[in-house]
Coordinates of C-alpha atoms in Angstrom, one line a residue:
Chain A
M1 CA 30.1 -83.7 57.8
N2 CA 33.4 -84.3 56.0
R3 CA 36.1 -82.1 57.6
S4 CA 39.3 -83.9 56.6
L5 CA 42.2 -81.8 55.4
P6 CA 42.3 -83.1 51.8
F7 CA 38.6 -82.3 51.6
E8 CA 39.1 -78.8 52.8
I9 CA 41.9 -78.2 50.3
F10 CA 39.7 -79.6 47.5
R11 CA 36.8 -77.5 48.6
Y12 CA 38.8 -74.2 48.6
G13 CA 40.5 -75.1 45.4
A14 CA 37.2 -75.8 43.6
I15 CA 35.5 -72.7 45.1
L16 CA 38.4 -70.4 44.2
L17 CA 38.3 -71.8 40.6
A18 CA 34.5 -71.2 40.5
L19 CA 35.0 -67.6 41.8
A20 CA 37.6 -66.9 39.2
V21 CA 35.3 -68.1 36.4
T22 CA 32.5 -66.1 37.9
L23 CA 34.4 -62.9 38.2
I24 CA 36.7 -62.8 35.2
P25 CA 34.1 -61.9 32.6
T26 CA 32.6 -59.2 34.8
L27 CA 36.0 -57.7 35.6
W28 CA 37.1 -57.8 32.0
M29 CA 34.1 -55.6 31.1
A30 CA 34.7 -53.3 34.1
S31 CA 38.3 -52.9 33.2
M32 CA 37.4 -52.3 29.5
A33 CA 35.1 -49.5 30.6
F34 CA 38.1 -47.5 31.9
K35 CA 40.5 -48.2 29.0
P36 CA 41.5 -45.6 26.5
I37 CA 40.9 -46.6 22.9
A38 CA 44.5 -47.6 22.3
E39 CA 44.1 -50.5 24.8
W40 CA 40.7 -51.7 23.7
S41 CA 41.9 -54.6 21.6
A42 CA 45.3 -56.0 20.9
A43 CA 46.3 -59.4 19.8
G44 CA 48.5 -61.8 21.7
A45 CA 51.1 -60.4 24.1
D46 CA 49.8 -56.9 24.0
L47 CA 46.5 -57.8 25.7
T48 CA 46.0 -55.4 28.6
W49 CA 44.2 -57.0 31.5
W50 CA 44.2 -53.8 33.6
P51 CA 44.0 -50.3 32.1
K52 CA 47.5 -48.9 31.9
S53 CA 46.2 -45.3 31.7
P54 CA 42.7 -45.4 33.2
T55 CA 40.3 -42.9 31.8
L56 CA 36.7 -41.8 32.1
D57 CA 36.6 -40.9 28.4
N58 CA 34.2 -43.8 27.7
F59 CA 31.6 -42.5 30.1
R60 CA 32.1 -39.0 28.8
F61 CA 31.6 -40.3 25.3
I62 CA 28.3 -42.0 25.8
F63 CA 26.9 -39.0 27.6
G64 CA 27.8 -36.8 24.6
T65 CA 30.9 -35.0 25.7
S66 CA 33.5 -35.1 22.8
T67 CA 36.7 -36.8 23.7
S68 CA 40.1 -36.4 22.0
D69 CA 40.4 -40.1 21.1
L70 CA 36.9 -40.7 19.8
I71 CA 36.2 -38.3 17.0
V72 CA 32.9 -40.0 16.0
A73 CA 29.9 -38.1 17.2
L74 CA 27.0 -40.0 18.5
D75 CA 23.6 -39.1 17.1
R76 CA 22.1 -39.5 20.5
T77 CA 23.5 -40.0 24.0
A78 CA 22.9 -42.7 26.6
G79 CA 20.9 -40.3 28.7
K80 CA 17.5 -41.0 27.2
P81 CA 17.9 -44.8 26.9
I82 CA 18.8 -44.9 30.6
L83 CA 15.7 -42.8 31.3
A84 CA 13.6 -45.2 29.1
S85 CA 14.9 -48.2 31.0
L86 CA 14.2 -46.6 34.4
L87 CA 10.7 -45.4 33.6
S88 CA 9.5 -48.5 31.9
A89 CA 11.0 -50.8 34.6
V90 CA 9.7 -48.7 37.5
F91 CA 6.2 -48.3 36.2
G92 CA 6.1 -51.9 35.0
T93 CA 7.0 -52.9 38.5
L94 CA 4.2 -50.7 39.9
I95 CA 1.6 -52.3 37.6
A96 CA 2.8 -55.8 38.4
M97 CA 3.0 -55.2 42.2
T98 CA -0.4 -53.5 42.4
A99 CA -2.3 -56.1 40.5
G100 CA -0.2 -58.9 41.9
T101 CA -0.5 -57.9 45.6
A102 CA -4.3 -57.2 45.4
G103 CA -4.9 -60.4 43.5
A104 CA -2.7 -62.5 45.9
Y105 CA -4.6 -61.1 48.9
G106 CA -7.9 -61.8 47.3
L107 CA -7.0 -65.4 46.7
S108 CA -5.1 -66.0 49.9
R109 CA -7.9 -64.6 52.2
F110 CA -11.2 -64.9 50.3
G111 CA -10.4 -67.7 47.8
S112 CA -11.3 -65.5 44.9
G113 CA -9.7 -65.9 41.5
Q114 CA -9.0 -69.7 41.7
N115 CA -7.9 -69.7 38.1
L116 CA -5.2 -67.1 38.5
P117 CA -2.3 -69.2 39.9
L118 CA -2.3 -71.6 36.9
A119 CA -3.1 -69.0 34.3
L120 CA -0.2 -66.9 35.5
I121 CA 2.2 -69.9 35.5
Q122 CA 1.2 -70.5 31.9
L123 CA 1.8 -66.9 31.1
R124 CA 5.3 -67.3 32.3
L125 CA 5.8 -70.5 30.5
F126 CA 5.4 -69.3 27.0
P127 CA 8.3 -67.7 25.1
P128 CA 7.5 -64.0 24.7
M129 CA 8.5 -64.5 21.0
A130 CA 5.4 -66.7 20.5
V131 CA 2.9 -64.1 21.6
M132 CA 4.5 -61.0 20.3
I133 CA 2.6 -60.7 16.9
P134 CA -0.8 -59.9 18.5
V135 CA 1.0 -57.7 21.1
M136 CA 2.7 -55.7 18.4
I137 CA -0.5 -55.3 16.5
M138 CA -2.4 -54.3 19.7
W139 CA 0.3 -51.9 20.8
A140 CA 0.4 -50.3 17.4
F141 CA -3.4 -49.9 17.5
F142 CA -3.4 -48.1 20.9
G143 CA -0.4 -46.0 19.9
L144 CA 1.8 -47.6 22.5
V145 CA 4.7 -48.6 20.2
D146 CA 8.0 -46.8 21.0
T147 CA 6.7 -45.2 24.2
W148 CA 8.0 -45.9 27.7
W149 CA 4.4 -46.3 29.0
G150 CA 3.7 -49.0 26.4
L151 CA 6.8 -50.9 27.5
A152 CA 5.7 -50.4 31.2
L153 CA 2.3 -52.0 30.4
I154 CA 3.8 -55.1 28.8
Y155 CA 6.5 -55.4 31.5
G156 CA 3.7 -55.2 34.2
I157 CA 1.9 -58.0 32.5
V158 CA 5.0 -60.2 31.9
T159 CA 6.2 -59.9 35.5
L160 CA 2.7 -60.1 37.1
P161 CA 3.2 -63.9 37.7
F162 CA 6.2 -63.3 39.9
A163 CA 4.6 -60.4 41.8
F164 CA 1.4 -62.5 42.3
W165 CA 3.1 -65.7 43.4
L166 CA 5.6 -64.0 45.7
M167 CA 3.0 -62.0 47.5
K168 CA 0.7 -65.0 47.7
T169 CA 3.3 -67.0 49.6
F170 CA 4.0 -64.0 51.9
F171 CA 0.3 -63.6 52.6
D172 CA -0.1 -67.3 53.2
D173 CA 2.7 -67.2 55.7
M174 CA 1.3 -64.2 57.6
P175 CA -0.5 -65.0 60.9
R176 CA -4.1 -64.0 60.7
E177 CA -4.7 -63.3 64.4
I178 CA -3.9 -59.6 64.0
E179 CA -6.3 -59.2 61.1
D180 CA -9.0 -61.1 63.0
A181 CA -8.5 -58.9 66.1
A182 CA -9.0 -55.8 64.0
L183 CA -12.1 -57.3 62.4
V184 CA -13.6 -58.1 65.8
E185 CA -13.1 -54.4 66.7
G186 CA -15.3 -53.5 63.8
C187 CA -12.8 -52.5 61.0
S188 CA -14.0 -53.3 57.5
R189 CA -12.2 -55.9 55.5
L190 CA -10.8 -53.3 53.1
R191 CA -9.6 -51.1 56.0
V192 CA -7.8 -54.1 57.6
F193 CA -6.0 -54.8 54.3
M194 CA -5.0 -51.1 53.7
K195 CA -4.2 -50.1 57.3
I196 CA -2.9 -53.3 58.9
T197 CA -1.9 -55.9 56.4
L198 CA -0.1 -53.8 53.9
P199 CA 2.0 -51.8 56.5
M200 CA 2.9 -55.2 58.1
M201 CA 4.0 -56.6 54.8
R202 CA 6.3 -53.7 53.9
P203 CA 9.5 -55.8 53.9
A204 CA 7.9 -58.4 51.7
L205 CA 6.5 -55.8 49.4
A206 CA 10.0 -54.2 49.1
S207 CA 11.7 -57.5 48.3
S208 CA 9.1 -58.5 45.8
A209 CA 9.2 -55.1 44.1
L210 CA 13.0 -55.3 43.8
F211 CA 12.8 -58.8 42.4
V212 CA 10.2 -57.7 39.8
F213 CA 12.3 -54.5 39.0
I214 CA 15.4 -56.7 38.2
L215 CA 13.3 -58.8 35.8
N216 CA 11.9 -55.7 34.0
W217 CA 15.3 -54.0 33.9
S218 CA 16.8 -57.1 32.3
D219 CA 14.5 -57.3 29.3
Y220 CA 16.0 -57.0 25.8
L221 CA 13.7 -58.8 23.4
I222 CA 10.4 -57.0 24.2
A223 CA 12.1 -53.6 24.0
L224 CA 13.7 -54.7 20.7
L225 CA 10.3 -55.4 19.2
L226 CA 8.3 -52.6 20.7
T227 CA 10.6 -49.6 20.6
T228 CA 12.2 -48.2 17.5
R229 CA 13.9 -44.9 18.2
E230 CA 12.5 -42.4 20.8
W231 CA 12.3 -44.7 23.8
V232 CA 14.8 -47.5 23.1
T233 CA 16.1 -49.0 26.4
I234 CA 19.7 -49.5 27.4
P235 CA 20.3 -52.9 25.8
V236 CA 18.7 -51.9 22.5
Y237 CA 20.7 -48.7 22.5
M238 CA 23.9 -50.6 23.3
A239 CA 23.5 -52.8 20.3
S240 CA 23.3 -49.7 18.1
L241 CA 26.6 -48.3 19.5
S242 CA 28.8 -49.4 16.7
S243 CA 29.7 -47.4 13.7
S244 CA 31.2 -48.3 10.3
M245 CA 34.0 -45.8 11.0
T246 CA 35.3 -47.2 14.3
G247 CA 33.9 -50.7 14.2
Q248 CA 32.9 -52.0 17.7
L249 CA 33.1 -49.3 20.3
Y250 CA 34.3 -51.7 22.9
G251 CA 35.0 -49.2 25.7
A252 CA 31.8 -47.2 25.2
K253 CA 29.7 -50.4 25.2
A254 CA 31.5 -51.7 28.3
A255 CA 30.9 -48.4 30.1
L256 CA 27.2 -48.6 29.3
G257 CA 27.1 -52.3 30.2
L258 CA 28.6 -51.5 33.6
I259 CA 25.9 -48.9 34.2
A260 CA 23.2 -51.4 33.2
A261 CA 24.7 -54.3 35.3
V262 CA 25.5 -52.6 38.6
P263 CA 21.9 -51.8 39.9
P264 CA 20.4 -55.3 39.5
V265 CA 23.5 -56.9 41.0
I266 CA 23.3 -54.7 44.1
M267 CA 19.6 -55.2 44.4
G268 CA 19.9 -58.9 43.9
I269 CA 22.4 -59.2 46.7
A270 CA 20.2 -57.1 48.9
I271 CA 17.3 -59.5 48.5
Q272 CA 19.4 -62.7 48.5
K273 CA 17.3 -64.5 51.0
H274 CA 14.1 -64.1 48.9
L275 CA 15.7 -65.1 45.6
V276 CA 14.8 -68.8 45.9
R277 CA 11.2 -68.0 46.7
G278 CA 11.0 -65.6 43.8
L279 CA 12.6 -67.8 41.2
T280 CA 10.6 -70.9 42.1
F281 CA 7.2 -69.1 42.2
G282 CA 7.2 -69.5 46.0
A283 CA 7.4 -73.3 45.8
L284 CA 10.7 -73.2 47.8
K285 CA 11.5 -70.9 50.6
Q286 CA 14.8 -70.3 52.4
Chain B
M1 CA 22.5 -69.2 55.8
S2 CA 22.6 -71.9 58.4
M3 CA 18.9 -71.3 59.2
L4 CA 17.7 -72.2 55.7
A5 CA 14.5 -74.3 55.9
T6 CA 12.8 -75.8 53.0
K7 CA 9.2 -76.2 52.5
E8 CA 8.5 -78.7 49.9
K9 CA 5.5 -77.9 47.8
L10 CA 4.9 -78.1 44.1
S11 CA 3.8 -74.7 42.9
V12 CA 1.7 -75.9 40.0
T13 CA -0.2 -78.5 42.0
G14 CA 0.1 -77.2 45.5
D15 CA -3.0 -76.1 47.5
L16 CA -4.3 -73.1 45.6
S17 CA -6.2 -71.5 48.4
T18 CA -7.2 -72.0 51.9
P19 CA -10.7 -70.5 52.0
E20 CA -11.8 -69.9 55.6
T21 CA -14.9 -71.8 56.7
R22 CA -17.2 -68.8 56.6
I23 CA -16.4 -65.7 54.5
E24 CA -19.2 -63.3 54.7
D25 CA -20.5 -61.6 51.5
G26 CA -18.4 -58.5 52.2
G27 CA -15.2 -60.5 52.1
R28 CA -16.3 -62.3 48.9
R29 CA -17.1 -59.0 47.2
L30 CA -13.7 -57.5 48.3
G31 CA -12.0 -60.6 47.0
L32 CA -13.5 -60.3 43.6
M33 CA -12.6 -56.6 43.5
L34 CA -9.0 -57.3 44.5
T35 CA -8.5 -60.0 42.0
L36 CA -10.1 -58.0 39.2
P37 CA -7.0 -56.1 38.0
A38 CA -5.0 -59.3 37.6
Q39 CA -7.9 -61.0 35.8
V40 CA -8.2 -58.1 33.4
L41 CA -4.5 -58.2 32.6
V42 CA -4.6 -61.9 32.0
L43 CA -7.6 -61.6 29.7
F44 CA -5.9 -58.7 27.9
I45 CA -2.8 -60.6 27.2
A46 CA -4.1 -64.1 26.8
V47 CA -7.5 -64.6 25.5
F48 CA -8.0 -61.8 22.9
P49 CA -4.4 -62.0 21.5
L50 CA -4.6 -65.8 21.1
L51 CA -7.8 -65.5 19.1
M52 CA -6.2 -62.8 17.0
Q53 CA -3.2 -65.0 16.5
L54 CA -5.3 -67.9 15.4
Y55 CA -7.2 -65.7 12.9
I56 CA -4.0 -64.2 11.4
S57 CA -2.3 -67.6 11.2
L58 CA -4.9 -68.7 8.7
T59 CA -4.0 -65.9 6.3
D60 CA -1.1 -64.4 4.3
W61 CA -1.4 -61.1 6.3
S62 CA 1.6 -58.9 6.6
P63 CA 1.9 -55.4 8.1
L64 CA 3.1 -54.3 4.6
D65 CA -0.2 -55.1 2.9
G66 CA -1.7 -51.9 4.0
I67 CA -4.9 -53.5 5.2
G68 CA -5.9 -53.7 8.8
W69 CA -5.5 -57.1 10.5
W70 CA -9.2 -57.5 10.9
H71 CA -9.5 -57.6 7.0
A72 CA -7.0 -60.4 6.9
Y73 CA -9.7 -62.8 5.8
E74 CA -9.3 -61.4 2.3
L75 CA -5.9 -63.1 2.3
W76 CA -7.3 -66.5 3.5
N77 CA -4.8 -69.2 2.4
N78 CA -6.4 -72.5 3.2
F79 CA -4.1 -73.5 6.1
A80 CA -1.1 -73.0 3.8
N81 CA 1.0 -71.6 6.7
Y82 CA 0.6 -74.9 8.5
T83 CA 1.5 -77.1 5.6
D84 CA 4.5 -74.8 4.8
L85 CA 5.6 -75.1 8.4
A86 CA 5.8 -78.9 8.1
A87 CA 8.2 -78.5 5.2
D88 CA 10.2 -75.6 6.5
S89 CA 13.6 -77.1 7.1
R90 CA 14.9 -73.8 8.6
F91 CA 12.2 -74.1 11.3
W92 CA 13.0 -77.7 12.2
D93 CA 16.7 -77.0 12.2
A94 CA 16.2 -74.1 14.6
L95 CA 14.1 -76.4 16.8
G96 CA 16.9 -79.0 16.7
R97 CA 19.5 -76.4 17.7
T98 CA 17.3 -75.2 20.6
A99 CA 17.0 -78.8 21.8
L100 CA 20.8 -79.3 21.4
V101 CA 21.5 -76.2 23.5
M102 CA 19.0 -77.4 26.1
L103 CA 20.4 -80.9 26.2
I104 CA 23.9 -79.6 26.8
C105 CA 23.4 -76.5 28.9
V106 CA 20.7 -77.7 31.4
P107 CA 22.6 -80.9 32.5
A108 CA 25.9 -78.9 32.7
E109 CA 24.3 -76.2 34.8
F110 CA 22.6 -78.9 37.0
L111 CA 25.8 -80.9 37.7
L112 CA 28.0 -77.8 38.2
G113 CA 25.3 -76.2 40.5
L114 CA 24.9 -79.5 42.4
G115 CA 28.6 -79.9 42.9
L116 CA 29.0 -76.3 44.2
A117 CA 25.9 -76.7 46.4
I118 CA 27.4 -79.8 48.1
L119 CA 30.6 -77.9 48.8
F120 CA 28.5 -75.1 50.4
M121 CA 26.5 -77.4 52.6
D122 CA 28.4 -77.0 55.9
N123 CA 30.1 -73.9 57.3
F124 CA 33.6 -72.8 56.4
A125 CA 35.5 -69.5 56.5
G126 CA 34.4 -67.0 53.9
K127 CA 31.2 -68.9 53.0
R128 CA 28.9 -65.8 53.1
V129 CA 31.1 -63.7 50.8
F130 CA 31.7 -66.6 48.4
Y131 CA 28.0 -67.3 48.3
S132 CA 27.1 -63.7 47.4
I133 CA 29.8 -63.5 44.7
M134 CA 28.6 -66.8 43.2
L135 CA 25.1 -65.4 42.6
I136 CA 26.4 -62.4 40.6
P137 CA 26.1 -63.9 37.0
M138 CA 22.4 -64.5 37.2
M139 CA 21.7 -60.9 38.1
V140 CA 23.7 -59.4 35.3
V141 CA 21.3 -58.2 32.5
P142 CA 21.4 -61.0 29.9
A143 CA 22.0 -58.6 27.0
V144 CA 25.1 -57.3 28.9
T145 CA 26.2 -60.9 29.5
G146 CA 26.0 -61.4 25.8
Y147 CA 28.2 -58.4 25.2
M148 CA 30.6 -59.5 27.9
F149 CA 31.1 -62.9 26.2
F150 CA 31.2 -61.2 22.8
M151 CA 34.3 -59.3 24.0
L152 CA 35.8 -62.4 25.7
F153 CA 35.6 -64.5 22.6
Q154 CA 37.1 -62.0 20.1
S155 CA 40.1 -63.5 18.4
G156 CA 42.4 -61.0 20.2
G157 CA 40.4 -61.4 23.4
P158 CA 41.2 -62.8 26.9
V159 CA 39.9 -66.3 26.2
N160 CA 42.4 -66.9 23.4
D161 CA 45.0 -65.1 25.6
I162 CA 44.5 -67.6 28.4
I163 CA 44.6 -70.5 26.0
S164 CA 47.8 -69.2 24.5
T165 CA 49.4 -69.0 27.9
L166 CA 48.3 -72.5 28.8
I167 CA 49.5 -74.2 25.6
G168 CA 52.5 -72.0 25.2
R169 CA 52.0 -70.9 21.6
P170 CA 49.8 -68.2 20.0
F171 CA 46.2 -69.2 19.7
A172 CA 43.9 -67.0 17.7
L173 CA 40.6 -68.7 17.0
A174 CA 37.8 -66.5 15.8
W175 CA 35.2 -68.3 18.0
L176 CA 32.1 -66.3 17.0
S177 CA 32.7 -66.5 13.2
S178 CA 33.1 -70.2 12.8
P179 CA 29.9 -72.3 12.9
G180 CA 31.0 -75.0 15.3
T181 CA 32.7 -72.8 17.9
A182 CA 30.1 -70.0 17.8
M183 CA 27.6 -72.5 19.3
V184 CA 30.2 -73.6 22.0
A185 CA 30.7 -69.9 23.0
V186 CA 27.0 -69.3 23.2
M187 CA 26.5 -72.3 25.4
I188 CA 29.4 -71.3 27.7
A189 CA 27.8 -67.9 28.2
D190 CA 24.5 -69.6 29.1
I191 CA 26.2 -72.0 31.5
W192 CA 28.1 -69.1 33.1
Q193 CA 24.9 -67.1 33.7
W194 CA 22.6 -69.8 34.9
T195 CA 24.7 -72.3 36.9
P196 CA 24.2 -69.9 39.9
L197 CA 20.4 -70.4 39.7
M198 CA 20.8 -74.2 40.0
F199 CA 23.3 -73.7 42.8
L200 CA 21.0 -71.4 44.7
I201 CA 17.9 -73.6 44.4
L202 CA 19.7 -76.9 45.0
L203 CA 21.6 -75.5 48.0
A204 CA 18.3 -74.4 49.6
G205 CA 17.1 -77.9 49.1
L206 CA 20.2 -79.6 50.5
V207 CA 20.2 -77.5 53.6
G208 CA 16.6 -78.6 54.2
V209 CA 17.7 -82.3 54.5
P210 CA 17.3 -83.3 58.1
E211 CA 20.6 -83.2 59.9
D212 CA 19.8 -85.8 62.5
Q213 CA 19.0 -88.4 59.9
M214 CA 22.3 -87.7 58.2
R215 CA 24.2 -88.0 61.5
A216 CA 22.5 -91.2 62.5
A217 CA 23.3 -92.7 59.1
T218 CA 26.9 -91.6 59.5
L219 CA 27.1 -93.3 62.9
L220 CA 25.7 -96.5 61.5
G221 CA 28.5 -96.4 59.0
A222 CA 26.8 -95.3 55.8
S223 CA 29.3 -94.0 53.3
W224 CA 28.8 -90.5 51.7
T225 CA 27.4 -91.9 48.5
Q226 CA 25.0 -94.2 50.4
R227 CA 23.7 -91.3 52.5
F228 CA 23.3 -89.2 49.3
H229 CA 21.3 -91.9 47.6
T230 CA 19.1 -93.0 50.5
I231 CA 18.5 -89.7 52.4
V232 CA 19.4 -86.7 50.3
L233 CA 18.1 -87.7 46.9
P234 CA 14.6 -88.7 47.9
K235 CA 14.2 -85.5 49.9
M236 CA 15.5 -83.5 47.0
K237 CA 13.3 -85.1 44.3
T238 CA 10.8 -82.3 44.1
I239 CA 13.4 -79.6 44.3
I240 CA 15.4 -81.2 41.5
I241 CA 12.3 -81.4 39.3
I242 CA 11.5 -77.7 40.0
A243 CA 15.1 -76.6 39.3
L244 CA 15.3 -78.6 36.1
S245 CA 11.8 -77.4 34.9
I246 CA 12.7 -73.8 35.4
R247 CA 15.9 -74.1 33.4
V248 CA 14.3 -76.2 30.6
I249 CA 11.5 -73.6 30.2
E250 CA 13.8 -70.6 30.3
N251 CA 16.5 -72.2 28.2
F252 CA 13.9 -72.9 25.5
K253 CA 13.3 -69.2 25.2
I254 CA 17.1 -68.5 24.8
F255 CA 17.5 -65.2 22.9
D256 CA 19.2 -62.2 24.5
T257 CA 22.8 -63.4 25.1
L258 CA 22.8 -65.5 21.9
Y259 CA 21.4 -62.8 19.6
I260 CA 23.9 -60.2 20.9
M261 CA 26.9 -62.6 20.6
T262 CA 26.2 -64.0 17.1
G263 CA 22.9 -62.7 15.8
G264 CA 22.1 -66.3 15.0
G265 CA 25.1 -66.6 12.8
P266 CA 27.5 -67.2 11.2
G267 CA 24.9 -68.0 8.6
V268 CA 22.2 -69.8 10.6
A269 CA 24.7 -71.8 12.8
T270 CA 23.3 -70.5 16.1
E271 CA 19.8 -69.8 15.0
T272 CA 17.5 -71.1 17.7
I273 CA 13.7 -71.0 17.6
S274 CA 13.3 -67.5 19.2
V275 CA 16.0 -66.0 16.9
Y276 CA 14.3 -67.7 13.9
I277 CA 10.9 -66.2 14.8
Y278 CA 12.4 -62.9 15.5
K279 CA 14.1 -62.8 12.1
V280 CA 10.9 -63.8 10.2
T281 CA 9.0 -61.1 12.2
Q282 CA 11.4 -58.2 11.7
Q283 CA 13.1 -59.0 8.5
D284 CA 10.7 -61.0 6.3
L285 CA 7.6 -59.4 7.9
I286 CA 5.4 -62.5 7.1
W287 CA 3.3 -62.1 10.2
G288 CA 0.6 -64.6 9.2
Y289 CA 3.3 -67.3 9.0
V290 CA 4.9 -66.2 12.3
A291 CA 1.5 -66.4 14.0
A292 CA 1.2 -70.0 12.7
I293 CA 4.7 -70.9 14.1
A294 CA 3.9 -69.3 17.4
L295 CA 0.6 -71.1 17.8
V296 CA 2.2 -74.5 17.0
I297 CA 4.8 -73.9 19.6
L298 CA 2.2 -72.7 22.2
I299 CA 0.1 -75.8 21.6
A300 CA 3.0 -78.2 21.7
L301 CA 4.3 -76.6 25.0
S302 CA 0.8 -76.7 26.6
I303 CA 0.5 -80.4 25.8
L304 CA 3.9 -81.1 27.2
V305 CA 3.3 -79.2 30.3
S306 CA -0.1 -80.7 31.1
L307 CA 1.4 -84.2 30.5
A308 CA 4.2 -83.3 32.9
I309 CA 1.8 -82.0 35.5
S310 CA -0.5 -85.0 35.4
R311 CA 2.6 -87.3 35.6
M312 CA 3.8 -85.4 38.6
N313 CA 0.4 -85.6 40.3
A314 CA 0.3 -89.3 39.7
A315 CA 3.8 -89.7 41.1
K316 CA 2.8 -87.7 44.2
E317 CA -0.3 -89.8 44.9
A318 CA 1.6 -93.0 44.4

């Protein structure tokens, strides 16, 4: 519509400002991850925006290799927390996607489980903090506290609403003629679902799974309540990365933060065109 | 991005299913089978835990008592948790702070997101790249965002450095350790992270506004504001409601970024409702009381939501 020159100047100015605000915090952390300890913090004029002598020491440090600058020894390295985050997020995604896809298909094609859409919205609505007491008691009862599989189970339940709603909108959009043709040729309903529908939905399944994975990978509160030592995830471990001897281990935390932040950002950009659908429970599509 | 098309439908009230005219028994059985796992998980996390929560909330039970939760009736306390809650000023203060954060952050995110979305409505050089970069904050793990802003707001950090350069003299405010500014820093982090979500949803809505109507209105001499009021806004109503509801709901739960930045402090200056419940759960370990708080919040939210849904349905039919 408006294409006048002043408008274009205003537009680029505003967008560049927004880009700067968007990127500076991220770049500050990325730059911090490669700074040697001497450049971590400095007041006033000495502030280093870009590492003067870039180093990989921070990454070596969190993986347990001793470095000349950081004499503190870690009582555990970042390896296991990264594994914990990966396992719980991957298996949580599997649980949510399996139950969500099957349920969405059942509702979309056969009208079963009419209560599910609203029940799942409600599940998403409530703050996790407000249902955690019974969950902590139940998880302790089943021996699921401080295990990656216990985390995976609660992640699967917490993200089930997204998996269900996303897959429901994808199934609703799918033309039924192909399924009907296979039915006419004598395939059973289950066979049609497994052999025809699911393979056709592969791109939708992949996008939904990535979306659910990002949500699981991003959790902090649930892991904080349900893990104590053995299987703490990256964010919980990160918070423990400070010692009374060194104070805040800025560089080490930034290195770990970078490791945690990169996968979801890449995945999120990859599934950009489905983000609106995912975030609005399928109410809006791009 | 030019091919964005919007389908307006309210998720909560939309058509829940489209049952075919005749589904034979086999289909019905398969449908039940397929929905069973989701049903079991919902039951497992909703019904039983809520009953347990109700039971425990009527007692003084704590995991330190050494008796199983099913024996909690021995510590029955005649609804004392609920009467305590009414007089618990720390709870009401936390609730007030949560509301304050919501009242500032959600409108700020909405206005910034809407402004950016309007700038992105038509094509210009670099649009795709800019669009992708704009979305980055909402994909950063919230706990990491918290840590990022924790670093930024240190007294020797980059925020103070930029301010020093702008005002031309040293500026060394310890943002996170003074009560007033800690809250400001927390809100800035929330706005940074979630403006992109508003931008994304509102842009999807704006692109769905019919172009021919807009062009016709322009030809008839309607000004930009007129077109916005008479064509864009009515089309966008549902989308705006969805975007605002999502942020209101998520913002109410605010915990990760805030807890990493300030831990609810200094003192209780940034203690929101989730942080307050977390502290009572982990530090004071009075789980009977926590269960009562949680139930009150759940019931209050349910009432608010059913009111909102029925009002929206009424508006839709009108």
